Amino acid sequence: MAVMNAADREVARKRFLEEIANIPAGVEKQLGITKAELVAAVNATDQWISDNAAAFNLALPQPARGALTAAQKTKIFCFVAWQRYVAGV
Amino acid sequence: MASGNTLCVFAVQNNEPPSANAATLDLRNGHPCLDFDDTTDEKAIFTGVLPRHYGGGGITAYYHYAMTSATTGKVRIDGAFERIGDGSQDIDSDGFAAAQSVNVAAVPGTSGHVDIVSTAFTNGAQMDSVAAGEAFRFSVERKPSDGTNDTATGDMELIAVELKET
């Protein structure tokens, strides 16, 4: 699986910042890294997803692995990760 | 009145957004603020009249700002004057003097804390030769394009601007 281009990675970084900005207050609103360091974190996350895409696919049981599209599998990953954050797991 | 006296105060609601790359009005816990991006150089512009009691000592601009989320890094803020005056400026075009910069070495360690930083403009050319009783515009611009002096992530939020006689 390929990594995103720089423009798409920047969209991801901006959306992360928008999400942080919407937090009313508290420690989750504080970002103790610079812009360049955040860019590096976004890039590393994108690279990790690319590097582990095949392993994630193999972790899906059948029939989901065979019946779902790549886009659907991506959405499962995203929503599970997001809900883990919401649930505080 | 002379050195040390406040000449003008600009609230964010006084912003006259430029046609391109304007800082955007926002609310933070009910506090109006102007958001300046961390990627594109964005600007806010304010119109004032230099008070009659200005004594010619130059002006120091104070920027009251907070960071949306960053607790580390630097920001660079540029200020510039444009004299409107009496027949001094054709307002169909812009005529700002060269900007004066303040390089903030470290943003506050808590993102909601307001920092006050300043930069001085000597009387004369740096102020575009604005004189007492004359209208002028003052621009405030964040410069993330300066990757050396502006490294903080996320928006910078301008809360207020004060112009004081130096």
Tab-separated table of C-alpha atoms in Angstrom:
chain	number	residue	atom	x	y	z
A	1	MET	CA	0.000	0.000	0.000
A	2	ALA	CA	1.337	3.429	-0.901
A	3	VAL	CA	1.786	6.394	1.432
A	4	MET	CA	-0.060	9.683	0.975
A	5	ASN	CA	1.448	12.607	-0.887
A	6	ALA	CA	2.558	15.684	1.027
A	7	ALA	CA	-0.659	17.582	0.342
A	8	ASP	CA	-2.858	14.824	1.733
A	9	ARG	CA	-0.620	14.400	4.759
A	10	GLU	CA	-1.013	18.142	5.377
A	11	VAL	CA	-4.804	17.756	5.240
A	12	ALA	CA	-4.534	15.049	7.901
A	13	ARG	CA	-2.329	17.290	10.035
A	14	LYS	CA	-4.742	20.217	9.720
A	15	ARG	CA	-7.764	18.072	10.615
A	16	PHE	CA	-5.905	16.816	13.686
A	17	LEU	CA	-5.228	20.430	14.711
A	18	GLU	CA	-8.892	21.346	14.181
A	19	GLU	CA	-9.931	18.468	16.422
A	20	ILE	CA	-7.479	19.581	19.108
A	21	ALA	CA	-8.697	23.172	18.813
A	22	ASN	CA	-12.288	22.063	19.485
A	23	ILE	CA	-11.365	20.570	22.852
A	24	PRO	CA	-12.616	23.115	25.446
A	25	ALA	CA	-9.663	22.892	27.838
A	26	GLY	CA	-7.295	20.559	29.649
A	27	VAL	CA	-4.253	18.479	28.925
A	28	GLU	CA	-5.624	17.032	25.675
A	29	LYS	CA	-5.656	20.554	24.225
A	30	GLN	CA	-1.952	21.141	24.865
A	31	LEU	CA	0.523	20.212	22.097
A	32	GLY	CA	4.107	20.101	23.329
A	33	ILE	CA	5.704	19.625	19.925
A	34	THR	CA	6.632	21.988	17.113
A	35	LYS	CA	5.091	22.068	13.657
A	36	ALA	CA	7.996	20.111	12.173
A	37	GLU	CA	7.704	17.477	14.903
A	38	LEU	CA	3.972	17.124	14.266
A	39	VAL	CA	4.635	16.749	10.547
A	40	ALA	CA	7.099	13.970	11.364
A	41	ALA	CA	4.521	12.227	13.563
A	42	VAL	CA	1.874	12.394	10.837
A	43	ASN	CA	4.338	11.100	8.277
A	44	ALA	CA	5.386	8.238	10.545
A	45	THR	CA	1.761	7.293	11.170
A	46	ASP	CA	1.055	7.233	7.453
A	47	GLN	CA	4.154	5.125	6.863
A	48	TRP	CA	3.212	2.677	9.637
A	49	ILE	CA	-0.276	2.235	8.186
A	50	SER	CA	1.252	1.570	4.799
A	51	ASP	CA	3.794	-0.865	6.213
A	52	ASN	CA	1.158	-2.792	8.176
A	53	ALA	CA	-1.760	-2.732	5.766
A	54	ALA	CA	-1.201	-6.323	4.705
A	55	ALA	CA	-1.012	-7.519	8.306
A	56	PHE	CA	-4.262	-5.713	9.149
A	57	ASN	CA	-5.943	-7.332	6.180
A	58	LEU	CA	-4.794	-10.777	7.324
A	59	ALA	CA	-6.134	-10.032	10.824
A	60	LEU	CA	-9.638	-9.615	9.434
A	61	PRO	CA	-11.621	-12.831	9.590
A	62	GLN	CA	-13.458	-14.229	6.642
A	63	PRO	CA	-15.850	-13.469	5.109
A	64	ALA	CA	-15.076	-9.811	5.899
A	65	ARG	CA	-11.587	-10.060	4.490
A	66	GLY	CA	-12.858	-11.281	1.155
A	67	ALA	CA	-16.168	-9.438	0.943
A	68	LEU	CA	-15.266	-5.911	2.032
A	69	THR	CA	-13.664	-3.386	-0.251
A	70	ALA	CA	-10.374	-1.717	0.650
A	71	ALA	CA	-12.258	1.483	1.416
A	72	GLN	CA	-14.628	-0.343	3.769
A	73	LYS	CA	-11.721	-1.991	5.575
A	74	THR	CA	-10.083	1.418	5.979
A	75	LYS	CA	-13.269	2.804	7.501
A	76	ILE	CA	-13.510	-0.097	9.954
A	77	PHE	CA	-9.968	0.641	11.066
A	78	CYS	CA	-10.699	4.365	11.423
A	79	PHE	CA	-13.951	3.985	13.358
A	80	VAL	CA	-12.575	1.354	15.703
A	81	ALA	CA	-9.513	3.501	16.415
A	82	TRP	CA	-11.700	6.568	16.954
A	83	GLN	CA	-14.104	4.770	19.293
A	84	ARG	CA	-11.191	3.413	21.300
A	85	TYR	CA	-10.211	7.031	21.872
A	86	VAL	CA	-13.775	8.027	22.794
A	87	ALA	CA	-14.116	5.091	25.161
A	88	GLY	CA	-10.767	5.814	26.756
A	89	VAL	CA	-9.324	2.417	25.916
B	1	MET	CA	1.155	63.179	27.167
B	2	ALA	CA	4.287	61.457	26.014
B	3	SER	CA	6.378	58.359	26.425
B	4	GLY	CA	4.609	55.360	27.889
B	5	ASN	CA	1.085	56.471	27.109
B	6	THR	CA	-1.371	54.338	25.203
B	7	LEU	CA	-2.220	55.840	21.823
B	8	CYS	CA	-4.562	53.284	20.264
B	9	VAL	CA	-6.112	49.956	21.184
B	10	PHE	CA	-7.446	47.611	18.529
B	11	ALA	CA	-9.885	44.852	19.380
B	12	VAL	CA	-10.162	41.937	16.996
B	13	GLN	CA	-13.614	43.115	15.964
B	14	ASN	CA	-11.875	46.150	14.441
B	15	ASN	CA	-10.109	43.941	11.906
B	16	GLU	CA	-10.547	44.913	8.260
B	17	PRO	CA	-9.694	41.614	6.535
B	18	PRO	CA	-7.450	41.898	3.489
B	19	SER	CA	-8.775	40.404	0.264
B	20	ALA	CA	-6.369	37.464	0.476
B	21	ASN	CA	-4.818	35.437	3.322
B	22	ALA	CA	-6.839	37.108	6.047
B	23	ALA	CA	-6.718	36.042	9.662
B	24	THR	CA	-10.077	34.555	10.595
B	25	LEU	CA	-12.390	35.633	13.391
B	26	ASP	CA	-13.007	32.981	16.016
B	27	LEU	CA	-14.253	32.599	19.574
B	28	ARG	CA	-12.329	30.923	22.370
B	29	ASN	CA	-14.464	30.432	25.443
B	30	GLY	CA	-16.368	33.536	24.386
B	31	HIS	CA	-13.214	35.581	23.784
B	32	PRO	CA	-13.131	36.980	20.251
B	33	CYS	CA	-9.797	36.268	18.620
B	34	LEU	CA	-8.180	36.296	15.197
B	35	ASP	CA	-6.706	32.970	14.097
B	36	PHE	CA	-3.434	33.044	12.161
B	37	ASP	CA	-2.488	29.850	10.328
B	38	ASP	CA	0.745	27.930	10.932
B	39	THR	CA	1.407	27.378	7.226
B	40	THR	CA	0.240	30.434	5.256
B	41	ASP	CA	1.247	33.996	6.178
B	42	GLU	CA	-2.029	35.635	7.241
B	43	LYS	CA	-2.749	39.256	8.055
B	44	ALA	CA	-5.120	41.500	9.982
B	45	ILE	CA	-5.477	45.234	9.321
B	46	PHE	CA	-6.738	47.952	11.661
B	47	THR	CA	-7.561	51.620	10.964
B	48	GLY	CA	-6.865	54.314	13.529
B	49	VAL	CA	-6.259	58.016	13.936
B	50	LEU	CA	-3.029	58.942	15.698
B	51	PRO	CA	-4.047	60.941	18.770
B	52	ARG	CA	-3.220	64.644	18.917
B	53	HIS	CA	-1.142	64.094	22.035
B	54	TYR	CA	1.392	61.930	20.182
B	55	GLY	CA	4.720	63.556	20.981
B	56	GLY	CA	6.895	62.175	18.165
B	57	GLY	CA	8.680	59.605	20.286
B	58	GLY	CA	7.961	56.618	18.108
B	59	ILE	CA	5.489	53.841	18.743
B	60	THR	CA	5.747	50.446	20.379
B	61	ALA	CA	3.185	47.909	19.268
B	62	TYR	CA	2.072	45.307	21.794
B	63	TYR	CA	0.536	42.080	20.538
B	64	HIS	CA	-1.625	40.116	22.955
B	65	TYR	CA	-1.840	36.553	21.659
B	66	ALA	CA	-2.372	32.960	22.704
B	67	MET	CA	-1.708	29.701	20.888
B	68	THR	CA	-4.659	27.451	20.059
B	69	SER	CA	-2.835	24.336	21.209
B	70	ALA	CA	0.950	24.731	20.943
B	71	THR	CA	2.934	24.858	24.161
B	72	THR	CA	6.350	24.951	22.525
B	73	GLY	CA	8.008	26.565	19.551
B	74	LYS	CA	8.370	30.092	18.231
B	75	VAL	CA	6.224	32.603	16.391
B	76	ARG	CA	7.156	35.640	14.326
B	77	ILE	CA	4.776	38.602	14.204
B	78	ASP	CA	5.254	41.464	11.727
B	79	GLY	CA	3.661	44.887	12.112
B	80	ALA	CA	3.524	47.656	9.527
B	81	PHE	CA	2.107	51.169	9.234
B	82	GLU	CA	0.394	52.816	6.303
B	83	ARG	CA	-0.121	56.571	6.490
B	84	ILE	CA	-3.444	57.709	5.062
B	85	GLY	CA	-3.076	61.280	6.248
B	86	ASP	CA	-4.243	64.358	4.362
B	87	GLY	CA	-3.543	63.690	0.705
B	88	SER	CA	-0.727	61.314	1.591
B	89	GLN	CA	-2.099	58.034	0.305
B	90	ASP	CA	-4.249	57.066	-2.665
B	91	ILE	CA	-6.491	54.555	-0.911
B	92	ASP	CA	-7.049	52.711	-4.179
B	93	SER	CA	-3.730	51.064	-3.465
B	94	ASP	CA	-1.728	49.928	-0.448
B	95	GLY	CA	1.336	51.767	0.802
B	96	PHE	CA	2.592	50.073	3.941
B	97	ALA	CA	6.054	50.849	5.230
B	98	ALA	CA	8.515	48.004	5.777
B	99	ALA	CA	7.374	45.658	8.507
B	100	GLN	CA	9.051	45.441	11.884
B	101	SER	CA	9.253	41.956	13.372
B	102	VAL	CA	9.084	40.474	16.810
B	103	ASN	CA	10.508	36.978	17.058
B	104	VAL	CA	8.930	35.240	20.020
B	105	ALA	CA	11.496	32.721	21.229
B	106	ALA	CA	9.018	30.584	23.129
B	107	VAL	CA	5.243	30.571	23.133
B	108	PRO	CA	3.533	30.149	26.523
B	109	GLY	CA	3.767	26.738	28.118
B	110	THR	CA	-0.025	26.643	28.491
B	111	SER	CA	-1.935	27.186	25.284
B	112	GLY	CA	-4.672	29.305	26.860
B	113	HIS	CA	-2.262	31.775	28.451
B	114	VAL	CA	-2.065	35.163	26.737
B	115	ASP	CA	1.447	36.396	26.034
B	116	ILE	CA	2.199	40.083	25.414
B	117	VAL	CA	5.108	40.807	23.081
B	118	SER	CA	6.208	44.042	21.507
B	119	THR	CA	8.232	45.696	18.813
B	120	ALA	CA	9.246	49.335	18.400
B	121	PHE	CA	8.782	51.631	15.419
B	122	THR	CA	10.946	54.746	15.361
B	123	ASN	CA	9.275	58.033	14.470
B	124	GLY	CA	9.405	58.702	10.774
B	125	ALA	CA	9.856	56.146	8.014
B	126	GLN	CA	9.214	53.065	10.155
B	127	MET	CA	5.818	54.555	10.988
B	128	ASP	CA	5.333	55.590	7.346
B	129	SER	CA	5.665	59.130	8.767
B	130	VAL	CA	2.193	59.111	10.284
B	131	ALA	CA	1.654	62.359	12.194
B	132	ALA	CA	-0.654	63.272	15.049
B	133	GLY	CA	-4.220	63.699	13.865
B	134	GLU	CA	-3.749	61.570	10.759
B	135	ALA	CA	-5.569	58.382	9.861
B	136	PHE	CA	-3.462	55.313	9.328
B	137	ARG	CA	-3.695	51.578	8.977
B	138	PHE	CA	-1.702	49.068	11.010
B	139	SER	CA	-1.226	45.518	9.788
B	140	VAL	CA	-0.389	42.479	11.890
B	141	GLU	CA	0.930	39.418	10.123
B	142	ARG	CA	2.126	36.025	11.353
B	143	LYS	CA	5.076	34.691	9.332
B	144	PRO	CA	5.167	30.878	9.335
B	145	SER	CA	6.995	31.144	6.011
B	146	ASP	CA	10.000	32.063	8.185
B	147	GLY	CA	10.731	28.506	9.239
B	148	THR	CA	13.579	29.625	11.492
B	149	ASN	CA	11.613	32.059	13.644
B	150	ASP	CA	8.128	30.533	13.405
B	151	THR	CA	7.978	26.867	14.409
B	152	ALA	CA	4.926	26.574	16.636
B	153	THR	CA	2.193	24.247	15.409
B	154	GLY	CA	-1.423	25.258	15.043
B	155	ASP	CA	-3.034	28.675	15.014
B	156	MET	CA	-1.865	31.774	16.794
B	157	GLU	CA	-4.828	33.682	18.254
B	158	LEU	CA	-4.550	37.475	18.418
B	159	ILE	CA	-6.578	38.883	21.278
B	160	ALA	CA	-5.747	42.606	21.110
B	161	VAL	CA	-3.226	45.147	19.859
B	162	GLU	CA	-2.015	48.223	21.742
B	163	LEU	CA	-0.005	51.064	20.258
B	164	LYS	CA	1.920	52.998	22.893
B	165	GLU	CA	4.242	55.969	22.553
B	166	THR	CA	7.722	54.551	23.063
